[in-house]
Amino acid sequence: MRERQVIPVSWYVSCGILSLWAIILTQVPLFNVLGYESAFALGLLTTIVSWFWGLRQQRSHDRLPRTLALGLAQHIPPLIILSLNAFIVQNCNFSHGLIFYAALPLMSALYVALLAYVASEACTRFECSKPVRRLVLTTIFCLPLAAELHQFLTEPTIFFFNHAWGWYAGSIYDEGLIPDGRLGFFRLGTVIRSLALLVALQALRKLTARAAPLITVVLIIAWFGESKLAIEGNYYVDRDQIETILSERVELDGLVLHLDPSISKQRRQRIIVEHAYRLEQLARLHQGLAPQPPIHSYVYRDAEQKGALMGGKRTMFAKPWLREIHIHGYRVPHRILGHELVHALLEPHADHP
């Protein structure tokens, strides 16, 4: 007689945690409708819950398909809660909200539960001691966030597309976000990684002398393939790519400008003159500053270009520790140029961090 499958208590606990978080979100403006913000916020908790869910199910020897199916089912109650709240708070676009919900918390739940399951299986197969197991699992869990922090501190971009933690658009001031092609390419990359993990899992279960090299080769191929997709799909952008697009480089005393080559000569000259004037004006106000590396000013054609390349669509900002500012628009005088230059110019006098 076939043994009846019982839903574990941990499923109800995880489901309850996610549902409670959804109820809390219904009380927070902007997060109280089914859209990008609520999907992102729910996705953050989803990553944590799904990680422990995948670990627990592997330790209890539950089958992977059932683990993933129940992991997805945990997100049905939060979806219902956020959807029903539309009777109280009007949704801007319900279909866009469903797309965000599927692309952010649901896809993260699948990927993270699978990653945790495979990582735990690997530790079991290779008979890792408890301290080593904890170290390996903690490293795998924390590495994606560490990578995003490193990118934020060293690169111009302020957005991130992270397979575990979802998509952070870059600025809390940029509202009314809609799904775009980058989101589709990004989750295609998640599928590539997931397929590689499934191949690695099968190799682990048929553990032979050749299993470790095979797993390594599969993961390396998937990593290179997904990295190529990330660049082509524009969900990973670094400084070199931005400076390739803003290829018009102008060097002044204490300033380096990066401009889109489509700019007219007249506008180009006016922007150069204003930058030089503003920096000299600020230097006079703050006499006695020690010589510093030049400030890099990235002047994007418009908000759309800026949002696609580094994440701040309508928000102009500086990364003072990198001595760089990011603004958009060719209008002179620029309404916020002086404000951003102050951030970069006075960085040596700032309290850190």
GROMACS .gro file of C-alpha atoms in nm, residues 51-52 55 58-59 116 119-124 126-143:
model
   30
   51TRP     CA    1   1.713   2.857   0.187
   52PHE     CA    2   1.622   2.692   0.516
   55LEU     CA    3   1.822   2.255   0.364
   58GLN     CA    4   1.729   1.755   0.200
   59ARG     CA    5   1.816   1.659   0.556
  116ALA     CA    6   2.029   2.491  -0.077
  119ALA     CA    7   2.466   2.235  -0.153
  120SER     CA    8   2.339   2.028   0.139
  121GLU     CA    9   2.346   1.713  -0.075
  122ALA     CA   10   2.707   1.783  -0.171
  123CYS     CA   11   2.807   1.825   0.194
  124THR     CA   12   2.635   1.494   0.276
  126PHE     CA   13   3.141   1.428   0.062
  127GLU     CA   14   3.084   1.354   0.433
  128CYS     CA   15   3.172   1.703   0.555
  129SER     CA   16   3.202   1.753   0.927
  130LYS     CA   17   2.949   1.983   1.097
  131PRO     CA   18   3.185   2.285   1.115
  132VAL     CA   19   3.285   2.245   0.749
  133ARG     CA   20   2.922   2.197   0.646
  134ARG     CA   21   2.817   2.514   0.827
  135LEU     CA   22   3.106   2.709   0.676
  136VAL     CA   23   3.026   2.591   0.321
  137LEU     CA   24   2.653   2.659   0.349
  138THR     CA   25   2.703   2.999   0.514
  139THR     CA   26   2.952   3.101   0.244
  140ILE     CA   27   2.719   2.998  -0.038
  141PHE     CA   28   2.431   3.188   0.124
  142CYS     CA   29   2.629   3.508   0.190
  143LEU     CA   30   2.834   3.517  -0.131
   0.00000   0.00000   0.00000
